[in-house]
Coordinates of C-alpha atoms in Angstrom, one line a residue:
X1 CA 15.6 -14.8 7.3
X2 CA 16.0 -18.0 9.2
X3 CA 14.1 -19.2 12.2
X4 CA 15.6 -20.6 15.3
X5 CA 13.3 -22.6 17.6
X6 CA 13.9 -22.0 21.2
X7 CA 13.8 -25.1 23.2
X8 CA 12.8 -25.8 26.8
X9 CA 11.0 -22.3 27.0
X10 CA 7.4 -21.5 27.5
X11 CA 5.4 -18.5 27.9
X12 CA 2.1 -17.1 29.8
X13 CA -0.7 -15.9 27.3
X14 CA -0.3 -12.2 27.5
X15 CA -4.3 -11.8 26.9
X16 CA -6.8 -10.6 24.1
X17 CA -4.7 -7.3 22.9
X18 CA -5.1 -6.2 19.4
X19 CA -3.4 -7.6 16.6
X20 CA -2.5 -5.6 13.4
X21 CA -0.9 -6.4 10.2
X22 CA 2.7 -6.1 9.0
X23 CA 3.2 -6.2 5.0
X24 CA 6.8 -7.0 4.5
X25 CA 6.9 -6.1 0.8
X26 CA 4.6 -6.4 -2.6
X27 CA 6.4 -6.7 -5.8
X28 CA 6.5 -3.5 -8.1
X29 CA 3.3 -1.9 -8.9
X30 CA 4.0 -2.4 -12.5
X31 CA 3.9 -6.0 -11.7
X32 CA 1.3 -6.3 -9.0
X33 CA -1.1 -3.2 -9.0
X34 CA -4.0 -5.2 -7.9
X35 CA -2.2 -6.0 -4.8
X36 CA -1.5 -2.4 -4.3
X37 CA -5.1 -1.3 -4.7
X38 CA -6.2 -4.1 -2.3
X39 CA -3.7 -3.2 0.7
X40 CA -4.8 0.7 0.2
X41 CA -8.4 -0.3 0.2
X42 CA -7.8 -2.3 3.7
X43 CA -5.6 0.5 5.0
X44 CA -8.5 2.9 4.5
X45 CA -10.1 0.4 6.9
X46 CA -13.1 -0.9 4.3
X47 CA -14.3 -4.5 3.8
X48 CA -17.8 -5.0 2.0
X49 CA -20.6 -6.9 3.8
X50 CA -19.9 -10.2 2.0
X51 CA -16.4 -9.9 3.1
X52 CA -17.1 -10.0 6.9
X53 CA -16.7 -13.7 8.6
X54 CA -19.5 -15.8 9.1
X55 CA -21.5 -14.7 12.2
X56 CA -20.2 -11.2 12.5
X57 CA -22.8 -8.6 12.9
X58 CA -22.7 -5.7 10.5
X59 CA -24.5 -5.7 7.2
X60 CA -24.3 -1.9 6.1
X61 CA -22.1 -0.6 3.5
X62 CA -18.9 0.7 4.9
X63 CA -18.9 -2.1 7.6
X64 CA -15.1 -2.4 8.6
X65 CA -14.0 -4.9 11.2
X66 CA -10.6 -5.1 9.7
X67 CA -7.2 -5.1 11.7
X68 CA -5.2 -1.8 11.2
X69 CA -2.2 -2.3 9.0
X70 CA 0.6 -1.3 11.6
X71 CA 2.9 -1.1 8.6
X72 CA 4.0 -1.7 5.0
X73 CA 7.5 -2.1 3.6
X74 CA 8.8 -0.5 0.6
X75 CA 11.5 -2.7 -1.3
X76 CA 12.0 -0.9 -4.7
X77 CA 15.0 -3.0 -5.7
X78 CA 16.6 -4.7 -2.8
X79 CA 16.8 -1.1 -1.2
X80 CA 15.6 2.3 -2.6
X81 CA 17.3 1.8 -6.0
X82 CA 20.1 4.2 -7.6
X83 CA 17.3 6.9 -8.6
X84 CA 13.5 7.7 -7.6
X85 CA 11.1 4.8 -9.1
X86 CA 8.2 6.9 -11.0
X87 CA 5.6 4.1 -10.2
X88 CA 6.6 3.5 -6.6
X89 CA 6.3 7.4 -5.9
X90 CA 3.0 7.5 -6.3
X91 CA 2.2 4.0 -4.4
X92 CA 4.0 5.0 -1.7
X93 CA 2.5 8.6 -1.2
X94 CA -0.9 6.9 -1.6
X95 CA -0.1 4.5 1.2
X96 CA 1.1 7.1 3.8
X97 CA -2.1 9.1 3.2
X98 CA -4.1 6.4 4.5
X99 CA -1.7 6.8 7.7
X100 CA -0.2 3.4 7.4
X101 CA 3.8 3.5 8.3
X102 CA 5.9 2.9 5.4
X103 CA 9.1 1.4 6.3
X104 CA 12.5 1.5 3.8
X105 CA 13.8 -1.9 3.3
X106 CA 17.4 -2.2 4.7
X107 CA 19.5 -5.2 4.3
X108 CA 22.1 -5.6 7.2
X109 CA 23.5 -8.9 6.0
X110 CA 23.9 -10.3 9.4
X111 CA 26.2 -7.2 10.3
X112 CA 28.5 -7.5 7.3
X113 CA 26.9 -4.6 5.4
X114 CA 29.1 -1.5 5.5
X115 CA 27.8 1.4 7.7
X116 CA 28.0 4.0 5.1
X117 CA 26.1 2.0 2.4
X118 CA 23.3 1.4 4.9
X119 CA 22.9 5.4 5.7
X120 CA 23.2 6.1 2.1
X121 CA 20.2 3.9 1.3
X122 CA 18.7 5.4 4.5
X123 CA 19.1 8.9 2.9
X124 CA 17.7 7.9 -0.3
X125 CA 14.3 6.2 1.1
X126 CA 13.8 9.4 3.3
X127 CA 14.2 11.9 0.6
X128 CA 12.6 10.0 -2.1
X129 CA 9.7 8.1 -0.4
X130 CA 9.3 10.2 2.9
X131 CA 9.6 6.6 4.9
X132 CA 8.6 6.3 8.3
X133 CA 11.1 4.2 9.3
X134 CA 12.8 0.9 8.5
X135 CA 12.7 -2.7 8.3
X136 CA 16.4 -4.0 8.9
X137 CA 16.5 -7.3 7.2
X138 CA 18.9 -10.1 8.1
X139 CA 19.6 -8.5 11.2
X140 CA 22.2 -10.2 13.5
X141 CA 21.1 -11.7 16.6
X142 CA 24.0 -12.4 18.5
X143 CA 25.4 -10.7 21.4
X144 CA 28.7 -9.7 19.4
X145 CA 27.2 -7.6 16.8
X146 CA 24.9 -6.0 19.3
X147 CA 27.1 -2.5 19.6
X148 CA 27.2 -2.2 16.1
X149 CA 23.6 -2.5 15.2
X150 CA 22.9 -0.1 18.1
X151 CA 25.2 2.2 16.5
X152 CA 22.9 1.8 13.4
X153 CA 19.9 2.3 15.1
X154 CA 21.1 5.3 16.8
X155 CA 22.3 6.8 13.5
X156 CA 18.8 6.1 11.6
X157 CA 16.8 7.8 14.5
X158 CA 19.4 10.6 13.9
X159 CA 18.5 11.3 10.3
X160 CA 14.7 10.5 11.1
X161 CA 13.1 11.7 14.3
X162 CA 10.5 9.3 15.5
X163 CA 11.6 6.7 12.6
X164 CA 10.2 3.2 13.6
X165 CA 12.7 0.3 13.8
X166 CA 12.0 -3.3 13.1
X167 CA 14.7 -5.5 13.7
X168 CA 14.2 -8.3 11.1
X169 CA 16.0 -11.3 13.2
X170 CA 13.6 -13.7 12.1
X171 CA 14.8 -15.6 15.5
X172 CA 14.7 -14.6 18.8
X173 CA 18.1 -12.5 19.4
X174 CA 19.9 -11.7 22.3
X175 CA 17.2 -9.6 24.5
X176 CA 19.8 -6.4 24.4
X177 CA 18.4 -5.9 20.6
X178 CA 15.0 -5.0 22.4
X179 CA 16.3 -2.0 23.7
X180 CA 17.1 -0.2 20.4
X181 CA 14.5 -1.2 18.0
X182 CA 10.5 -0.3 18.5
X183 CA 9.9 -4.4 17.1
X184 CA 11.8 -7.3 16.7
X185 CA 10.8 -9.5 14.1
X186 CA 11.4 -13.1 16.2
X187 CA 9.9 -15.4 13.3
X188 CA 9.7 -15.4 9.6
X189 CA 9.7 -18.8 7.9
X190 CA 7.0 -21.8 7.0
X191 CA 4.1 -22.7 9.1
X192 CA 5.3 -26.2 9.3
X193 CA 8.0 -24.8 11.5
X194 CA 5.5 -21.8 13.3
X195 CA 2.9 -24.5 14.1
X196 CA 5.8 -26.2 16.8
X197 CA 7.5 -23.1 17.7
X198 CA 8.2 -22.0 21.4
X199 CA 9.0 -18.6 22.3
X200 CA 12.0 -17.3 24.6
X201 CA 11.3 -16.5 28.1
X202 CA 12.6 -12.9 28.1
X203 CA 9.8 -11.6 25.7
X204 CA 7.3 -12.2 28.6
X205 CA 9.1 -8.8 29.7
X206 CA 7.9 -7.0 26.9
X207 CA 4.2 -6.4 25.6
X208 CA 3.1 -7.7 22.4
X209 CA 3.2 -4.5 20.1
X210 CA 7.4 -5.2 20.4
X211 CA 7.1 -8.5 18.4
X212 CA 6.1 -9.6 14.7
X213 CA 5.7 -12.8 13.1
X214 CA 5.9 -13.3 9.4
X215 CA 4.5 -17.0 8.5
X216 CA 4.3 -18.3 4.8
X217 CA 2.6 -21.3 3.8
X218 CA -0.3 -21.4 6.1
X219 CA -3.7 -23.1 4.9
X220 CA -6.9 -21.2 4.9
X221 CA -8.0 -23.7 7.6
X222 CA -5.2 -23.3 9.8
X223 CA -5.9 -19.6 10.3
X224 CA -7.3 -19.6 13.5
X225 CA -4.7 -21.9 14.8
X226 CA -1.7 -19.5 13.4
X227 CA -3.7 -16.5 15.3
X228 CA -3.7 -18.4 18.2
X229 CA 0.0 -19.3 18.5
X230 CA 0.7 -15.8 17.5
X231 CA -1.2 -14.5 20.4
X232 CA 0.0 -17.2 22.9
X233 CA 3.5 -16.1 22.1
X234 CA 3.0 -12.6 22.3
X235 CA 3.2 -11.1 18.8
X236 CA 1.0 -8.0 18.1
X237 CA 1.7 -7.4 14.3
X238 CA 1.5 -10.5 12.1
X239 CA 1.4 -11.4 8.3
X240 CA 0.3 -14.9 7.3
X241 CA -0.1 -15.8 3.9
X242 CA -0.9 -19.2 1.9
X243 CA 2.1 -18.6 -0.5
X244 CA 5.1 -20.6 -0.2
X245 CA 8.5 -19.6 -0.4
X246 CA 10.3 -20.0 -3.8
X247 CA 13.6 -18.1 -3.9
X248 CA 12.7 -15.6 -1.2
X249 CA 9.5 -14.5 -3.1
X250 CA 6.7 -15.5 -0.4
X251 CA 6.1 -12.0 0.8
X252 CA 5.9 -10.3 -2.5
X253 CA 2.2 -11.0 -3.0
X254 CA -0.9 -10.6 -0.6
X255 CA -2.3 -13.9 0.7
X256 CA -5.3 -15.5 -1.5
X257 CA -7.4 -15.2 1.8
X258 CA -6.6 -11.4 2.4
X259 CA -9.9 -10.5 3.2
X260 CA -10.3 -13.4 5.7
X261 CA -7.5 -12.6 7.0
X262 CA -7.7 -9.0 8.2
X263 CA -11.3 -9.8 8.9
X264 CA -10.4 -12.4 11.4
X265 CA -8.1 -10.3 13.4
X266 CA -10.1 -7.1 13.2
X267 CA -13.3 -8.5 14.5
X268 CA -11.4 -10.0 17.5
X269 CA -12.5 -13.5 16.8
X270 CA -10.0 -15.2 19.1
X271 CA -10.8 -12.7 21.9

């Protein structure tokens, strides 16, 4: 998902609203069992005292300053696959039991994906994995594709009442897209771009929970800086990882500093 820096725009800080984590996808449970276990552990709101950030009070077992996981994306095979996956089925069920929204991965291909194929994939996700909504990856951002994207969103909400829809633009789209999505993914890209990025002025008309940012290649030493940028730009859901993008695989594992990441957000150290 490409990122476009919007030049000449500024934003008033939105204050100290709570952050949450959006997990854009983990590799298949057979390939990444530890990552799935870690996601479940944090989704239950638990870190041990040794994992709490320095200077934060609380040293008893069960101390849990972790940020809430707003959602996690299930991508079985560039979508739901051709049949229910016997390993993804229990992994998805365990995650949903924690209360975390499970989103199915749908690829819009910037508006070129046939409508019927999208709806068929959505049906499979709902029937097999009981997803709570969808991440519409590679969503178009221009005004011309807005009517078709609205149609898709309406159809998905018709399939599942209360479905949580995240439009994965990876850039700031035409503001009309905000009318059809629960959240807009307005940045997905490398730290080298994110640290100099700017935000579209129209986003100030919406609360932080309407926006999410995904950033790869973030060094541990720059986590606080990345969180400050996200807060300044008004993103309520974030995912930062030290892993670098190689053929689109940056999101297939949790960051090496996963506990540090969720603890920094959960304690509100920047507030």
